[in-house]
Amino acid sequence: MRQFAFLVALALLTAATPAPAGADTTADPAPRLPAPTGRQPVGTTALHLRDTTRPDPWVPSAGARELMVSLFYPAASDRGPRKQYLTPVESAAVLEEAGVTTVPPDALSAVRTNSVVDAGDWGPPPL
């Protein structure tokens, strides 16, 4: 839990870091995650996996075992809609769990990412 709280605090610190002197802050005041360090843009997609051969280990009465996976991959293009960091509901839950009360509950939903949703062509292997 400490590591999780540290990550939340780090995200909030990044979001609250002022822009350098002379930077244009009128274009998009939302905080951004650091850019990827690789040579290629990053694509992302969500997969809903369902295993009908086994019951859910935590709620057996729910039926099939289900899992949501976020997959990130090297993409050929950085054009397209960006992946949302967190929804307002997820942001509120994360901040509440970490005991952070000094920012609005939806603060983490404003953070901008660099990943392109369903970027398509995975491009050449990064190696």
mmCIF file with all atom_site columns, C-alpha atoms in Angstrom:
data_model
loop_
_atom_site.group_PDB
_atom_site.id
_atom_site.type_symbol
_atom_site.label_atom_id
_atom_site.label_alt_id
_atom_site.label_comp_id
_atom_site.label_asym_id
_atom_site.label_entity_id
_atom_site.label_seq_id
_atom_site.pdbx_PDB_ins_code
_atom_site.Cartn_x
_atom_site.Cartn_y
_atom_site.Cartn_z
_atom_site.occupancy
_atom_site.B_iso_or_equiv
_atom_site.pdbx_formal_charge
_atom_site.auth_seq_id
_atom_site.auth_comp_id
_atom_site.auth_asym_id
_atom_site.auth_atom_id
_atom_site.pdbx_PDB_model_num
ATOM 1   C CA . MET A 1 1   ? 0.000   0.000   0.000   1.00 0.00 ? 1   MET A CA 1
ATOM 2   C CA . ARG A 1 2   ? 2.896   2.370   0.728   1.00 0.00 ? 2   ARG A CA 1
ATOM 3   C CA . GLN A 1 3   ? 4.206   1.976   -2.807  1.00 0.00 ? 3   GLN A CA 1
ATOM 4   C CA . PHE A 1 4   ? 0.742   2.718   -4.198  1.00 0.00 ? 4   PHE A CA 1
ATOM 5   C CA . ALA A 1 5   ? 0.420   5.846   -2.043  1.00 0.00 ? 5   ALA A CA 1
ATOM 6   C CA . PHE A 1 6   ? 3.882   6.938   -3.194  1.00 0.00 ? 6   PHE A CA 1
ATOM 7   C CA . LEU A 1 7   ? 2.865   6.566   -6.845  1.00 0.00 ? 7   LEU A CA 1
ATOM 8   C CA . VAL A 1 8   ? -0.291  8.603   -6.262  1.00 0.00 ? 8   VAL A CA 1
ATOM 9   C CA . ALA A 1 9   ? 1.707   11.319  -4.515  1.00 0.00 ? 9   ALA A CA 1
ATOM 10  C CA . LEU A 1 10  ? 4.239   11.311  -7.343  1.00 0.00 ? 10  LEU A CA 1
ATOM 11  C CA . ALA A 1 11  ? 1.453   11.709  -9.906  1.00 0.00 ? 11  ALA A CA 1
ATOM 12  C CA . LEU A 1 12  ? 0.005   14.604  -7.942  1.00 0.00 ? 12  LEU A CA 1
ATOM 13  C CA . LEU A 1 13  ? 3.417   16.218  -7.602  1.00 0.00 ? 13  LEU A CA 1
ATOM 14  C CA . THR A 1 14  ? 3.948   15.918  -11.347 1.00 0.00 ? 14  THR A CA 1
ATOM 15  C CA . ALA A 1 15  ? 0.511   17.432  -11.928 1.00 0.00 ? 15  ALA A CA 1
ATOM 16  C CA . ALA A 1 16  ? 1.252   20.306  -9.569  1.00 0.00 ? 16  ALA A CA 1
ATOM 17  C CA . THR A 1 17  ? 4.733   21.129  -10.895 1.00 0.00 ? 17  THR A CA 1
ATOM 18  C CA . PRO A 1 18  ? 4.702   24.626  -12.391 1.00 0.00 ? 18  PRO A CA 1
ATOM 19  C CA . ALA A 1 19  ? 5.764   25.181  -15.985 1.00 0.00 ? 19  ALA A CA 1
ATOM 20  C CA . PRO A 1 20  ? 9.233   26.662  -16.621 1.00 0.00 ? 20  PRO A CA 1
ATOM 21  C CA . ALA A 1 21  ? 9.451   30.455  -16.865 1.00 0.00 ? 21  ALA A CA 1
ATOM 22  C CA . GLY A 1 22  ? 8.399   31.654  -20.285 1.00 0.00 ? 22  GLY A CA 1
ATOM 23  C CA . ALA A 1 23  ? 6.519   28.455  -21.170 1.00 0.00 ? 23  ALA A CA 1
ATOM 24  C CA . ASP A 1 24  ? 3.159   28.833  -22.917 1.00 0.00 ? 24  ASP A CA 1
ATOM 25  C CA . THR A 1 25  ? 0.663   27.548  -20.348 1.00 0.00 ? 25  THR A CA 1
ATOM 26  C CA . THR A 1 26  ? -2.468  28.810  -22.104 1.00 0.00 ? 26  THR A CA 1
ATOM 27  C CA . ALA A 1 27  ? -2.547  26.109  -24.797 1.00 0.00 ? 27  ALA A CA 1
ATOM 28  C CA . ASP A 1 28  ? -3.231  23.112  -22.527 1.00 0.00 ? 28  ASP A CA 1
ATOM 29  C CA . PRO A 1 29  ? -2.935  23.527  -18.752 1.00 0.00 ? 29  PRO A CA 1
ATOM 30  C CA . ALA A 1 30  ? -3.545  19.820  -18.033 1.00 0.00 ? 30  ALA A CA 1
ATOM 31  C CA . PRO A 1 31  ? -0.631  17.891  -16.515 1.00 0.00 ? 31  PRO A CA 1
ATOM 32  C CA . ARG A 1 32  ? 1.108   15.369  -18.780 1.00 0.00 ? 32  ARG A CA 1
ATOM 33  C CA . LEU A 1 33  ? 2.971   12.153  -18.165 1.00 0.00 ? 33  LEU A CA 1
ATOM 34  C CA . PRO A 1 34  ? 6.589   12.207  -19.386 1.00 0.00 ? 34  PRO A CA 1
ATOM 35  C CA . ALA A 1 35  ? 7.071   11.306  -23.053 1.00 0.00 ? 35  ALA A CA 1
ATOM 36  C CA . PRO A 1 36  ? 8.176   7.733   -23.831 1.00 0.00 ? 36  PRO A CA 1
ATOM 37  C CA . THR A 1 37  ? 11.927  7.338   -24.205 1.00 0.00 ? 37  THR A CA 1
ATOM 38  C CA . GLY A 1 38  ? 11.802  4.853   -27.086 1.00 0.00 ? 38  GLY A CA 1
ATOM 39  C CA . ARG A 1 39  ? 12.052  5.617   -30.792 1.00 0.00 ? 39  ARG A CA 1
ATOM 40  C CA . GLN A 1 40  ? 8.454   4.733   -31.588 1.00 0.00 ? 40  GLN A CA 1
ATOM 41  C CA . PRO A 1 41  ? 5.054   6.039   -30.506 1.00 0.00 ? 41  PRO A CA 1
ATOM 42  C CA . VAL A 1 42  ? 3.064   3.928   -28.068 1.00 0.00 ? 42  VAL A CA 1
ATOM 43  C CA . GLY A 1 43  ? -0.281  2.370   -28.922 1.00 0.00 ? 43  GLY A CA 1
ATOM 44  C CA . THR A 1 44  ? -2.682  0.858   -26.432 1.00 0.00 ? 44  THR A CA 1
ATOM 45  C CA . THR A 1 45  ? -5.771  -1.279  -26.493 1.00 0.00 ? 45  THR A CA 1
ATOM 46  C CA . ALA A 1 46  ? -8.013  -2.875  -23.876 1.00 0.00 ? 46  ALA A CA 1
ATOM 47  C CA . LEU A 1 47  ? -8.751  -6.597  -23.910 1.00 0.00 ? 47  LEU A CA 1
ATOM 48  C CA . HIS A 1 48  ? -11.633 -8.232  -22.066 1.00 0.00 ? 48  HIS A CA 1
ATOM 49  C CA . LEU A 1 49  ? -10.542 -11.822 -21.456 1.00 0.00 ? 49  LEU A CA 1
ATOM 50  C CA . ARG A 1 50  ? -13.037 -14.445 -20.352 1.00 0.00 ? 50  ARG A CA 1
ATOM 51  C CA . ASP A 1 51  ? -12.194 -17.982 -19.225 1.00 0.00 ? 51  ASP A CA 1
ATOM 52  C CA . THR A 1 52  ? -15.391 -20.027 -19.265 1.00 0.00 ? 52  THR A CA 1
ATOM 53  C CA . THR A 1 53  ? -13.596 -23.201 -18.111 1.00 0.00 ? 53  THR A CA 1
ATOM 54  C CA . ARG A 1 54  ? -12.918 -21.852 -14.596 1.00 0.00 ? 54  ARG A CA 1
ATOM 55  C CA . PRO A 1 55  ? -15.018 -19.949 -12.055 1.00 0.00 ? 55  PRO A CA 1
ATOM 56  C CA . ASP A 1 56  ? -13.980 -16.576 -10.734 1.00 0.00 ? 56  ASP A CA 1
ATOM 57  C CA . PRO A 1 57  ? -11.668 -17.324 -7.741  1.00 0.00 ? 57  PRO A CA 1
ATOM 58  C CA . TRP A 1 58  ? -13.017 -14.429 -5.644  1.00 0.00 ? 58  TRP A CA 1
ATOM 59  C CA . VAL A 1 59  ? -16.710 -14.642 -6.555  1.00 0.00 ? 59  VAL A CA 1
ATOM 60  C CA . PRO A 1 60  ? -17.471 -18.205 -7.717  1.00 0.00 ? 60  PRO A CA 1
ATOM 61  C CA . SER A 1 61  ? -21.155 -17.376 -8.123  1.00 0.00 ? 61  SER A CA 1
ATOM 62  C CA . ALA A 1 62  ? -20.241 -14.767 -10.791 1.00 0.00 ? 62  ALA A CA 1
ATOM 63  C CA . GLY A 1 63  ? -19.612 -17.524 -13.309 1.00 0.00 ? 63  GLY A CA 1
ATOM 64  C CA . ALA A 1 64  ? -16.737 -17.291 -15.771 1.00 0.00 ? 64  ALA A CA 1
ATOM 65  C CA . ARG A 1 65  ? -13.388 -15.874 -14.759 1.00 0.00 ? 65  ARG A CA 1
ATOM 66  C CA . GLU A 1 66  ? -12.922 -12.424 -16.342 1.00 0.00 ? 66  GLU A CA 1
ATOM 67  C CA . LEU A 1 67  ? -9.940  -10.121 -16.647 1.00 0.00 ? 67  LEU A CA 1
ATOM 68  C CA . MET A 1 68  ? -9.428  -6.677  -18.200 1.00 0.00 ? 68  MET A CA 1
ATOM 69  C CA . VAL A 1 69  ? -5.963  -6.133  -19.692 1.00 0.00 ? 69  VAL A CA 1
ATOM 70  C CA . SER A 1 70  ? -4.392  -2.915  -20.958 1.00 0.00 ? 70  SER A CA 1
ATOM 71  C CA . LEU A 1 71  ? -1.911  -3.771  -23.690 1.00 0.00 ? 71  LEU A CA 1
ATOM 72  C CA . PHE A 1 72  ? 0.778   -1.252  -24.720 1.00 0.00 ? 72  PHE A CA 1
ATOM 73  C CA . TYR A 1 73  ? 2.804   -1.746  -27.906 1.00 0.00 ? 73  TYR A CA 1
ATOM 74  C CA . PRO A 1 74  ? 5.130   0.074   -30.329 1.00 0.00 ? 74  PRO A CA 1
ATOM 75  C CA . ALA A 1 75  ? 2.985   1.836   -32.928 1.00 0.00 ? 75  ALA A CA 1
ATOM 76  C CA . ALA A 1 76  ? 3.775   3.160   -36.386 1.00 0.00 ? 76  ALA A CA 1
ATOM 77  C CA . SER A 1 77  ? 1.940   6.471   -35.829 1.00 0.00 ? 77  SER A CA 1
ATOM 78  C CA . ASP A 1 78  ? 1.192   8.797   -32.935 1.00 0.00 ? 78  ASP A CA 1
ATOM 79  C CA . ARG A 1 79  ? -1.979  10.147  -34.533 1.00 0.00 ? 79  ARG A CA 1
ATOM 80  C CA . GLY A 1 80  ? -5.293  9.464   -32.862 1.00 0.00 ? 80  GLY A CA 1
ATOM 81  C CA . PRO A 1 81  ? -7.081  9.856   -29.543 1.00 0.00 ? 81  PRO A CA 1
ATOM 82  C CA . ARG A 1 82  ? -4.951  9.571   -26.400 1.00 0.00 ? 82  ARG A CA 1
ATOM 83  C CA . LYS A 1 83  ? -5.629  7.016   -23.671 1.00 0.00 ? 83  LYS A CA 1
ATOM 84  C CA . GLN A 1 84  ? -7.337  8.507   -20.645 1.00 0.00 ? 84  GLN A CA 1
ATOM 85  C CA . TYR A 1 85  ? -5.155  8.153   -17.541 1.00 0.00 ? 85  TYR A CA 1
ATOM 86  C CA . LEU A 1 86  ? -8.060  7.546   -15.145 1.00 0.00 ? 86  LEU A CA 1
ATOM 87  C CA . THR A 1 87  ? -11.787 8.166   -15.258 1.00 0.00 ? 87  THR A CA 1
ATOM 88  C CA . PRO A 1 88  ? -13.165 10.638  -12.688 1.00 0.00 ? 88  PRO A CA 1
ATOM 89  C CA . VAL A 1 89  ? -14.597 7.720   -10.679 1.00 0.00 ? 89  VAL A CA 1
ATOM 90  C CA . GLU A 1 90  ? -11.251 5.862   -10.718 1.00 0.00 ? 90  GLU A CA 1
ATOM 91  C CA . SER A 1 91  ? -9.424  9.063   -9.752  1.00 0.00 ? 91  SER A CA 1
ATOM 92  C CA . ALA A 1 92  ? -11.714 9.583   -6.760  1.00 0.00 ? 92  ALA A CA 1
ATOM 93  C CA . ALA A 1 93  ? -11.240 5.967   -5.640  1.00 0.00 ? 93  ALA A CA 1
ATOM 94  C CA . VAL A 1 94  ? -7.438  6.120   -5.938  1.00 0.00 ? 94  VAL A CA 1
ATOM 95  C CA . LEU A 1 95  ? -7.192  9.403   -4.044  1.00 0.00 ? 95  LEU A CA 1
ATOM 96  C CA . GLU A 1 96  ? -9.592  8.220   -1.337  1.00 0.00 ? 96  GLU A CA 1
ATOM 97  C CA . GLU A 1 97  ? -7.658  4.965   -0.873  1.00 0.00 ? 97  GLU A CA 1
ATOM 98  C CA . ALA A 1 98  ? -4.397  6.926   -0.581  1.00 0.00 ? 98  ALA A CA 1
ATOM 99  C CA . GLY A 1 99  ? -5.952  9.367   1.893   1.00 0.00 ? 99  GLY A CA 1
ATOM 100 C CA . VAL A 1 100 ? -5.323  12.371  -0.374  1.00 0.00 ? 100 VAL A CA 1
ATOM 101 C CA . THR A 1 101 ? -7.901  15.082  0.342   1.00 0.00 ? 101 THR A CA 1
ATOM 102 C CA . THR A 1 102 ? -6.076  18.247  -0.773  1.00 0.00 ? 102 THR A CA 1
ATOM 103 C CA . VAL A 1 103 ? -7.031  18.004  -4.468  1.00 0.00 ? 103 VAL A CA 1
ATOM 104 C CA . PRO A 1 104 ? -10.370 17.585  -6.261  1.00 0.00 ? 104 PRO A CA 1
ATOM 105 C CA . PRO A 1 105 ? -11.483 13.918  -6.446  1.00 0.00 ? 105 PRO A CA 1
ATOM 106 C CA . ASP A 1 106 ? -11.274 13.921  -10.259 1.00 0.00 ? 106 ASP A CA 1
ATOM 107 C CA . ALA A 1 107 ? -7.773  15.500  -10.375 1.00 0.00 ? 107 ALA A CA 1
ATOM 108 C CA . LEU A 1 108 ? -6.052  12.422  -11.826 1.00 0.00 ? 108 LEU A CA 1
ATOM 109 C CA . SER A 1 109 ? -8.573  12.186  -14.665 1.00 0.00 ? 109 SER A CA 1
ATOM 110 C CA . ALA A 1 110 ? -7.101  15.394  -16.147 1.00 0.00 ? 110 ALA A CA 1
ATOM 111 C CA . VAL A 1 111 ? -3.605  13.902  -16.544 1.00 0.00 ? 111 VAL A CA 1
ATOM 112 C CA . ARG A 1 112 ? -2.661  13.539  -20.245 1.00 0.00 ? 112 ARG A CA 1
ATOM 113 C CA . THR A 1 113 ? -0.928  10.419  -21.536 1.00 0.00 ? 113 THR A CA 1
ATOM 114 C CA . ASN A 1 114 ? 1.112   9.748   -24.672 1.00 0.00 ? 114 ASN A CA 1
ATOM 115 C CA . SER A 1 115 ? -0.478  6.417   -25.659 1.00 0.00 ? 115 SER A CA 1
ATOM 116 C CA . VAL A 1 116 ? -2.698  6.341   -28.752 1.00 0.00 ? 116 VAL A CA 1
ATOM 117 C CA . VAL A 1 117 ? -5.881  4.282   -28.385 1.00 0.00 ? 117 VAL A CA 1
ATOM 118 C CA . ASP A 1 118 ? -6.078  1.416   -30.905 1.00 0.00 ? 118 ASP A CA 1
ATOM 119 C CA . ALA A 1 119 ? -3.152  2.796   -32.923 1.00 0.00 ? 119 ALA A CA 1
ATOM 120 C CA . GLY A 1 120 ? -3.440  -0.057  -35.408 1.00 0.00 ? 120 GLY A CA 1
ATOM 121 C CA . ASP A 1 121 ? -0.218  -1.097  -37.116 1.00 0.00 ? 121 ASP A CA 1
ATOM 122 C CA . TRP A 1 122 ? 2.289   -2.125  -34.487 1.00 0.00 ? 122 TRP A CA 1
ATOM 123 C CA . GLY A 1 123 ? 5.165   -0.980  -36.673 1.00 0.00 ? 123 GLY A CA 1
ATOM 124 C CA . PRO A 1 124 ? 8.566   -2.639  -36.727 1.00 0.00 ? 124 PRO A CA 1
ATOM 125 C CA . PRO A 1 125 ? 9.842   -4.510  -33.643 1.00 0.00 ? 125 PRO A CA 1
ATOM 126 C CA . PRO A 1 126 ? 11.650  -2.155  -31.232 1.00 0.00 ? 126 PRO A CA 1
ATOM 127 C CA . LEU A 1 127 ? 14.840  -4.262  -31.177 1.00 0.00 ? 127 LEU A CA 1
#
